[in-house]
mmCIF file of C-alpha atoms in Angstrom:
data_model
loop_
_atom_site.group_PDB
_atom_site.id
_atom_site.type_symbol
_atom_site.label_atom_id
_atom_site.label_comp_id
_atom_site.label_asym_id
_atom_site.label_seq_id
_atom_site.Cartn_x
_atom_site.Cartn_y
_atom_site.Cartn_z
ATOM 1 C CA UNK A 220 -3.652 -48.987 21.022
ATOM 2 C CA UNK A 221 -0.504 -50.225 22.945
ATOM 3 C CA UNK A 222 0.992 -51.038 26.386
ATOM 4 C CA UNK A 223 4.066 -51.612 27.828
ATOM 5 C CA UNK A 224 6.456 -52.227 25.019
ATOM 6 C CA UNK A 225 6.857 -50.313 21.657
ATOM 7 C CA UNK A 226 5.195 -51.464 18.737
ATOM 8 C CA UNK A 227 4.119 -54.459 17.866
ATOM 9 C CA UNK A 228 5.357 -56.126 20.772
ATOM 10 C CA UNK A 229 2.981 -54.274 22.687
ATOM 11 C CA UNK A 230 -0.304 -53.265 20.503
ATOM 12 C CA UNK A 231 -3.519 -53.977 22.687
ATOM 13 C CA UNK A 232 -5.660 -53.171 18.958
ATOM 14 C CA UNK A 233 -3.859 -53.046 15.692
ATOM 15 C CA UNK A 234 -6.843 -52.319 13.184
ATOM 16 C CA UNK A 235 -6.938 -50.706 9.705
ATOM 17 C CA UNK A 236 -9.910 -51.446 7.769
ATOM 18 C CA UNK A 237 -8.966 -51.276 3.757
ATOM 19 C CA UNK A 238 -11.936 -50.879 1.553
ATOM 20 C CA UNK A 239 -14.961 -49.099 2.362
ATOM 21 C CA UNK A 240 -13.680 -47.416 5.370
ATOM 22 C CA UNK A 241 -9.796 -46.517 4.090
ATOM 23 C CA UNK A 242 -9.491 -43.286 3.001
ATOM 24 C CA UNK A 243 -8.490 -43.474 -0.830
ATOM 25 C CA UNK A 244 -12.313 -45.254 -0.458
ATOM 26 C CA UNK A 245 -13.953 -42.814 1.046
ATOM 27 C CA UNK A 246 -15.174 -41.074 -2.543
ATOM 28 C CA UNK A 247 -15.910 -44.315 -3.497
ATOM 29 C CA UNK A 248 -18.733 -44.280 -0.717
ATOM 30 C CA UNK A 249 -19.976 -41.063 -1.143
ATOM 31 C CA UNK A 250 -19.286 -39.994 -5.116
ATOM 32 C CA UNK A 251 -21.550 -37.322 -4.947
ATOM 33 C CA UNK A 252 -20.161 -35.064 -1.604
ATOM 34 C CA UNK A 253 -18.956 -32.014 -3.418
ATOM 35 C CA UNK A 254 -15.596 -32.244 -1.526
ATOM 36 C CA UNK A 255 -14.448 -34.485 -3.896
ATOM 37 C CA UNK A 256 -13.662 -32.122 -6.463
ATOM 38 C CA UNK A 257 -13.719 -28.537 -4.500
ATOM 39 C CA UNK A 258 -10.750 -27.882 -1.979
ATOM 40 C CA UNK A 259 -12.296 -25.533 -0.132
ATOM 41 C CA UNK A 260 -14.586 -27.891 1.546
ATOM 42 C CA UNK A 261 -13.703 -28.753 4.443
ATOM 43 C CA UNK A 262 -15.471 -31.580 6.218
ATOM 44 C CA UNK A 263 -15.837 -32.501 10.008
ATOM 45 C CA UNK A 264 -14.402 -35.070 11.871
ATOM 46 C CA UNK A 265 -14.916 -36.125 15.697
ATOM 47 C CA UNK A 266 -12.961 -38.736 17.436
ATOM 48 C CA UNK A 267 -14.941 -40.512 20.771
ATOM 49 C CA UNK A 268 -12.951 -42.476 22.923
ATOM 50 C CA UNK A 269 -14.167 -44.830 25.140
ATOM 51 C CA UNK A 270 -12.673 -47.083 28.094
ATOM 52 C CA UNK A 271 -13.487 -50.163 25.675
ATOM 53 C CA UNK A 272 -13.849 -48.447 22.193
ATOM 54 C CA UNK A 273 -12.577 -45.510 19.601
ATOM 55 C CA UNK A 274 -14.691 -44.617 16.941
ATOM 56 C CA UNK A 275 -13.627 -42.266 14.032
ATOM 57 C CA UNK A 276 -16.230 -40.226 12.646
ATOM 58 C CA UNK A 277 -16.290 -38.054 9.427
ATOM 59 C CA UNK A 278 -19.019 -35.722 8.780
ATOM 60 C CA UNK A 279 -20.843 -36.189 4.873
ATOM 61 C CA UNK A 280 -22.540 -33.693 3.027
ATOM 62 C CA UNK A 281 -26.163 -34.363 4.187
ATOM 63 C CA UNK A 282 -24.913 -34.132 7.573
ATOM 64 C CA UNK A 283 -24.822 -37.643 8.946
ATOM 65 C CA UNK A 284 -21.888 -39.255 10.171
ATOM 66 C CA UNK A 285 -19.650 -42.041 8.385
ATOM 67 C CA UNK A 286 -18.112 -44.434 11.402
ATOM 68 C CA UNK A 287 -15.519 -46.627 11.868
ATOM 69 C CA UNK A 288 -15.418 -48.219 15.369
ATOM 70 C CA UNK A 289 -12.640 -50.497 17.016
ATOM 71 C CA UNK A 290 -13.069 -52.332 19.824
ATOM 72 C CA UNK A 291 -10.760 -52.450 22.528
ATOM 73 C CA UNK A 292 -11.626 -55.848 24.486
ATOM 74 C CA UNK A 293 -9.490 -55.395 27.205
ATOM 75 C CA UNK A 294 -9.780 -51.283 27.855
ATOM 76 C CA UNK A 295 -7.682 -48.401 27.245
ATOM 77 C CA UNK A 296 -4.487 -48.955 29.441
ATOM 78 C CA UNK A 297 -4.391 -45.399 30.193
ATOM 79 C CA UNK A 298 -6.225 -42.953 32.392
ATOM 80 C CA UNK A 299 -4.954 -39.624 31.044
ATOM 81 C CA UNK A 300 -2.594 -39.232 28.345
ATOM 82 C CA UNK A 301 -1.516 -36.644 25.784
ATOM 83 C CA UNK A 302 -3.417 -35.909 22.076
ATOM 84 C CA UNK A 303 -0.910 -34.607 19.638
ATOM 85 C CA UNK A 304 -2.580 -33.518 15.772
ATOM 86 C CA UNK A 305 -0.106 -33.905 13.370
ATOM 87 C CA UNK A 306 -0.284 -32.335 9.880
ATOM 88 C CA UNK A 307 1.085 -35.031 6.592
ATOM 89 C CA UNK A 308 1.148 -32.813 3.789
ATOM 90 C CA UNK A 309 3.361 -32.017 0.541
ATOM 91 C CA UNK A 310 6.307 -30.010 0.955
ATOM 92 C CA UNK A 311 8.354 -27.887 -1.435
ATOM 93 C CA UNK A 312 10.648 -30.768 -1.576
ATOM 94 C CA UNK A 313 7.761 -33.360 -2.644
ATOM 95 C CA UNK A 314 7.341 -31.842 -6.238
ATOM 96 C CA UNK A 315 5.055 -32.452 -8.938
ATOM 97 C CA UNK A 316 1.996 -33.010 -6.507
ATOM 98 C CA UNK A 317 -0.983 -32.083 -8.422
ATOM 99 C CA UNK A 318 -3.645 -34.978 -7.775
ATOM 100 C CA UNK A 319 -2.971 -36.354 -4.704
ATOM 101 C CA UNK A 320 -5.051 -34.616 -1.653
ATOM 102 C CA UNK A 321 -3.554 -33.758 2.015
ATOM 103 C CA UNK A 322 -4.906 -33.166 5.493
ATOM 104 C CA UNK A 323 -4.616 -30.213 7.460
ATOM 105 C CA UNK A 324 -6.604 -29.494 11.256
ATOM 106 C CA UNK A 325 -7.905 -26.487 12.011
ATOM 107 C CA UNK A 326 -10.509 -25.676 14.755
ATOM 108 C CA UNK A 327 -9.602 -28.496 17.115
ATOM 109 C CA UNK A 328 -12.187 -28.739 20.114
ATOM 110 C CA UNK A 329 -12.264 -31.224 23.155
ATOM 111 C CA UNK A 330 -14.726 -31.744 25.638
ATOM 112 C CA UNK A 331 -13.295 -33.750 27.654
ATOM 113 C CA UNK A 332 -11.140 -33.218 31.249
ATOM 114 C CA UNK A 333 -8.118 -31.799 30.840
ATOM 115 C CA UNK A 334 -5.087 -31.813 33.284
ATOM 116 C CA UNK A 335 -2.595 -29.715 33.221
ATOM 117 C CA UNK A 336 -0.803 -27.937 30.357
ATOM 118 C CA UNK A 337 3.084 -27.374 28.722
ATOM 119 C CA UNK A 338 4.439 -25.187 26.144
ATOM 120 C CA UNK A 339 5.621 -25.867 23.026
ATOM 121 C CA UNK A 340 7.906 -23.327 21.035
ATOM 122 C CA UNK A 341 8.770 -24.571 17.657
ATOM 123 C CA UNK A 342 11.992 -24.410 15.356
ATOM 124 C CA UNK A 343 12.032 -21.630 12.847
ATOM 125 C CA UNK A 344 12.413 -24.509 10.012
ATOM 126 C CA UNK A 345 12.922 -28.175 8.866
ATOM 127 C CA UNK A 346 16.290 -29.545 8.969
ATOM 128 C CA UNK A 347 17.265 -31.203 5.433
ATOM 129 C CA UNK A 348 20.031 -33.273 5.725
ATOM 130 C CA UNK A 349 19.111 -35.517 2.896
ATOM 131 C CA UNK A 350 19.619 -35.357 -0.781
ATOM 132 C CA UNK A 351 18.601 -37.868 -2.498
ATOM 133 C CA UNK A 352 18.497 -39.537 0.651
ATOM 134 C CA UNK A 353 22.979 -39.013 1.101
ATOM 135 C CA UNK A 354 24.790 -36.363 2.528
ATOM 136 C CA UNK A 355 28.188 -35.945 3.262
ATOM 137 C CA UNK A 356 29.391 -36.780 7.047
ATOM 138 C CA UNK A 357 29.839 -33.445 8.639
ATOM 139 C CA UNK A 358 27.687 -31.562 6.631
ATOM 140 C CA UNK A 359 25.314 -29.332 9.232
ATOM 141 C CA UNK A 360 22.535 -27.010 9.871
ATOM 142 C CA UNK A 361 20.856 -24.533 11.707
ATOM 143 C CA UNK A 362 17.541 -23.822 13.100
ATOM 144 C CA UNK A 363 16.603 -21.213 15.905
ATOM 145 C CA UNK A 364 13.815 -21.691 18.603
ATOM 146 C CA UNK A 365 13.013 -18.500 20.013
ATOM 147 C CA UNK A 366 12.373 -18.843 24.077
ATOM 148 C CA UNK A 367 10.244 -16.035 25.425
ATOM 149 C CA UNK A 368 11.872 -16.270 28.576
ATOM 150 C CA UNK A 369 13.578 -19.135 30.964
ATOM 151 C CA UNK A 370 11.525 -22.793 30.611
ATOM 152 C CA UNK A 371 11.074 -25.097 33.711
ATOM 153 C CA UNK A 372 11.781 -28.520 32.777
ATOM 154 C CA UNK A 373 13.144 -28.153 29.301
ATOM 155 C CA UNK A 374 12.493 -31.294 26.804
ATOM 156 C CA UNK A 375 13.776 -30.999 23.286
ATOM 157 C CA UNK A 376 11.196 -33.285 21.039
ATOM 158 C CA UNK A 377 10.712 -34.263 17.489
ATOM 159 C CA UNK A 378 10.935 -36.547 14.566
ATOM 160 C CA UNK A 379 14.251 -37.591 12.987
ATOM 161 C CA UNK A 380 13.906 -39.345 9.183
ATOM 162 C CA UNK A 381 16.699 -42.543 8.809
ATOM 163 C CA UNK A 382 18.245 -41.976 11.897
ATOM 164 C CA UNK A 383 21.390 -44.174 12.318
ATOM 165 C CA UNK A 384 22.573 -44.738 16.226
ATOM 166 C CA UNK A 385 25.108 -41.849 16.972
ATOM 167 C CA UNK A 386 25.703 -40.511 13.608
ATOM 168 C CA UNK A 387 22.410 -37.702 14.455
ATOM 169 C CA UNK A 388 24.540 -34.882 16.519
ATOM 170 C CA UNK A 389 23.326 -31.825 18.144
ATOM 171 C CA UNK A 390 25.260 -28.699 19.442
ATOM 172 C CA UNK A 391 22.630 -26.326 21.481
ATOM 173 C CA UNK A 392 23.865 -23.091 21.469
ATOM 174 C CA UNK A 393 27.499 -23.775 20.367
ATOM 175 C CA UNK A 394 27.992 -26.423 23.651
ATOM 176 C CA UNK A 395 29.668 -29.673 22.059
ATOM 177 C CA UNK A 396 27.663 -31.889 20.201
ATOM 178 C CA UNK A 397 25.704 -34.444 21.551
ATOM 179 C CA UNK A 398 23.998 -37.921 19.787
ATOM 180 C CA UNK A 399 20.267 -37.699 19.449
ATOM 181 C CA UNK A 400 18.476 -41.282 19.653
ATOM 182 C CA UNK A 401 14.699 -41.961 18.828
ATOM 183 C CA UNK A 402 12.753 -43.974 21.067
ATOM 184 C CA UNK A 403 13.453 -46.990 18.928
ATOM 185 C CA UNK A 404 15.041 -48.598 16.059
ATOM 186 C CA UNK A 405 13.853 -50.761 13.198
ATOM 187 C CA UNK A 406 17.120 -52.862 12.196
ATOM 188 C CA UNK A 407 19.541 -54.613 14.757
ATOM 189 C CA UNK A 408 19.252 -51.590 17.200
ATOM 190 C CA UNK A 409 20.890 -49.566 15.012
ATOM 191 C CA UNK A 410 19.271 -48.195 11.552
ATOM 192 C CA UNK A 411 15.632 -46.876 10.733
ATOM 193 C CA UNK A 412 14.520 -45.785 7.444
ATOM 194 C CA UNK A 413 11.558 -44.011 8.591
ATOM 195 C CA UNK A 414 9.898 -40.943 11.015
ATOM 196 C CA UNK A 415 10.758 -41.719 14.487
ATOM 197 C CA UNK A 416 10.263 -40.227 17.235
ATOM 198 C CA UNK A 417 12.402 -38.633 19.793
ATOM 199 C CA UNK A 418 12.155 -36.547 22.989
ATOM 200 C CA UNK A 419 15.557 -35.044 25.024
ATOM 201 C CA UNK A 420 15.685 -33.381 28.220
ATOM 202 C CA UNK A 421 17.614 -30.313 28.546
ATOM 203 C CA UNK A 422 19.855 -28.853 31.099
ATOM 204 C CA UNK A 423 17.782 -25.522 31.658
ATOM 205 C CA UNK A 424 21.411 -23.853 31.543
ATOM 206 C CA UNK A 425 21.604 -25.133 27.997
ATOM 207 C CA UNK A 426 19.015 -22.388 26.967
ATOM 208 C CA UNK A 427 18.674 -18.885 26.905
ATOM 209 C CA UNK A 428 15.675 -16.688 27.303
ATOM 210 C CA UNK A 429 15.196 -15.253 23.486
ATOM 211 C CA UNK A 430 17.186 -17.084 20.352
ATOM 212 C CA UNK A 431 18.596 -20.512 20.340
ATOM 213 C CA UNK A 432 20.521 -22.436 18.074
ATOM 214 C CA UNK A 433 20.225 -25.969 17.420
ATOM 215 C CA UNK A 434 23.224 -27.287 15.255
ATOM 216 C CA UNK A 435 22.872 -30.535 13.492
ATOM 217 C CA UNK A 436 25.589 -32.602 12.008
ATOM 218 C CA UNK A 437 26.117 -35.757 9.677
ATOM 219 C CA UNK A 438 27.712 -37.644 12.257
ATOM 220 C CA UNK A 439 30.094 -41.046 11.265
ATOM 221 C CA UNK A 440 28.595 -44.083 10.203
ATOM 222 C CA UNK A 441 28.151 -46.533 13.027
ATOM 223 C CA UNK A 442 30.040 -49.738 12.979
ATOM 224 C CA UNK A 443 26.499 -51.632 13.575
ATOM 225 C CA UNK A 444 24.689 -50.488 10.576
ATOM 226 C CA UNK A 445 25.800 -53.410 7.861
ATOM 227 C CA UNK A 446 23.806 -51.819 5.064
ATOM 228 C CA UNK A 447 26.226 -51.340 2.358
ATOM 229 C CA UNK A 448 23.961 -49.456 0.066
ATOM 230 C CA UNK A 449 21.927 -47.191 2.815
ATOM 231 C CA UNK A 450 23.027 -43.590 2.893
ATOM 232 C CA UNK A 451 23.805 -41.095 5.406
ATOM 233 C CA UNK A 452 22.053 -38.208 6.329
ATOM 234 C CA UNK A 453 18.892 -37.694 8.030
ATOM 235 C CA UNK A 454 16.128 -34.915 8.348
ATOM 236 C CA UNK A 455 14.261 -33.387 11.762
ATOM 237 C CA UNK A 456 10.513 -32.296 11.871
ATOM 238 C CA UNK A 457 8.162 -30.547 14.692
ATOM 239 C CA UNK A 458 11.205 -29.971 16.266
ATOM 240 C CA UNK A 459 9.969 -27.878 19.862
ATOM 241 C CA UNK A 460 11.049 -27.153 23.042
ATOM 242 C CA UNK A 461 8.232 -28.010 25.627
ATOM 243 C CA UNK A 462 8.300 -27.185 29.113
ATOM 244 C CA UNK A 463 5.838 -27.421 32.105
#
């Protein structure tokens, strides 16, 4: 839980629990819940947020809840905000994944006040501009978003993987390409080597009611990033178009 700054400069709570309450753990508390060894079980979980604590509740097989609580001294700094699920699972370019065990949500309920609503309309596909982690500079590609009709208050948002500062480009519908920044960067203000997150607004008159293209290109290396041995190329995921 944060305010005010980006992380860490401005975490409120900053609590992982390994052991007993970390997930690769979990089994380790309940070795007989049948989940363990059949897939198809799928098990409940219910997150309650409070003004001064979060708790994180999975359901077990005899039907009581395992907790793990974190108190927020000071209170949520928020009165409203925005709950985004996000699925981490193996892709087709994660190979080889035979053991390991990934999350997916499904049936998502909330009882509490809600305020307003925007829609989301997502990219037909990932972009891969990583092999191996290098690309070539100028090497490109497309993904479509198709727009039902004309959105008010276009923002373009996502997740870009290594972005370096200016060399992520974007041409929307064959307009001249622009850079695409995350929120933040790791090293000197310049280089990340991880997801991070970004959100664009559009020009309404950038889009068109039905298909759009979003081009992306392997833009130069930037003079800032002093990494000799980091490569170039990046990826984009849950790339949308929301709009109120």
């Amino acid at each position: 839980v944060g305010t005010g700054a980006t992380a860490p400069d401005g975490w409120l709570v900053n609590e992982r629990e390994f052991g007993q309450y970390d997930w690769a753990y979990w089994g380790s508390l309940h070795p007989q819940d049948p989940a363990l060894t059949d897939r198809r079980i799928r098990r409940k979980m219910r997150i309650v947020i409070r003004d001064n604590k979060i708790h994180w509740r999975i359901k077990t097989a005899d039907g009581t809840w395992d907790t793990f609580s974190v108190r927020i001294p000071s209170g949520l700094p928020f009165t409203r905000g925005l709950v985004v699920f996000k699925t981490h699972a193996y892709t087709p370019y994660k190979q080889d994944n035979f053991d390991t065990y990934t999350f997916h949500w499904d049936n998502i309920l909330f009882d509490g006040p809600k305020v307003g609503q925007y829609d989301a309309h997502y990219a037909d596909d990932v972009v891969y501009l990583q092999r191996n982690g290098h690309r070539p500079i100028g090497d490109s590609q497309s993904v479509s978003i198709d727009l039902p009709q004309t959105v008010g208050n276009p923002v373009l948002f996502g997740q870009i993987n290594s972005p370096k500062r200016g060399q992520v480009l974007l041409s929307v519908n064959g307009r001249p390409a622009i850079p695409v920044n995350p929120y933040q960067y790791d090293r000197g203000d310049c280089f990340s080597q991880d997801w991070k997150t970004f959100r664009l607004p559009v020009p309404p008159e950038w889009l068109l009611p039905g298909v759009n293209t979003f081009n992306w290109t392997v833009g130069p290396r930037p003079a800032c990033d002093y990494g000799p041995y980091d490569w170039d190329g990046f990826s984009v995921k849950f790339l949308q178009v929301q709009s109120d």
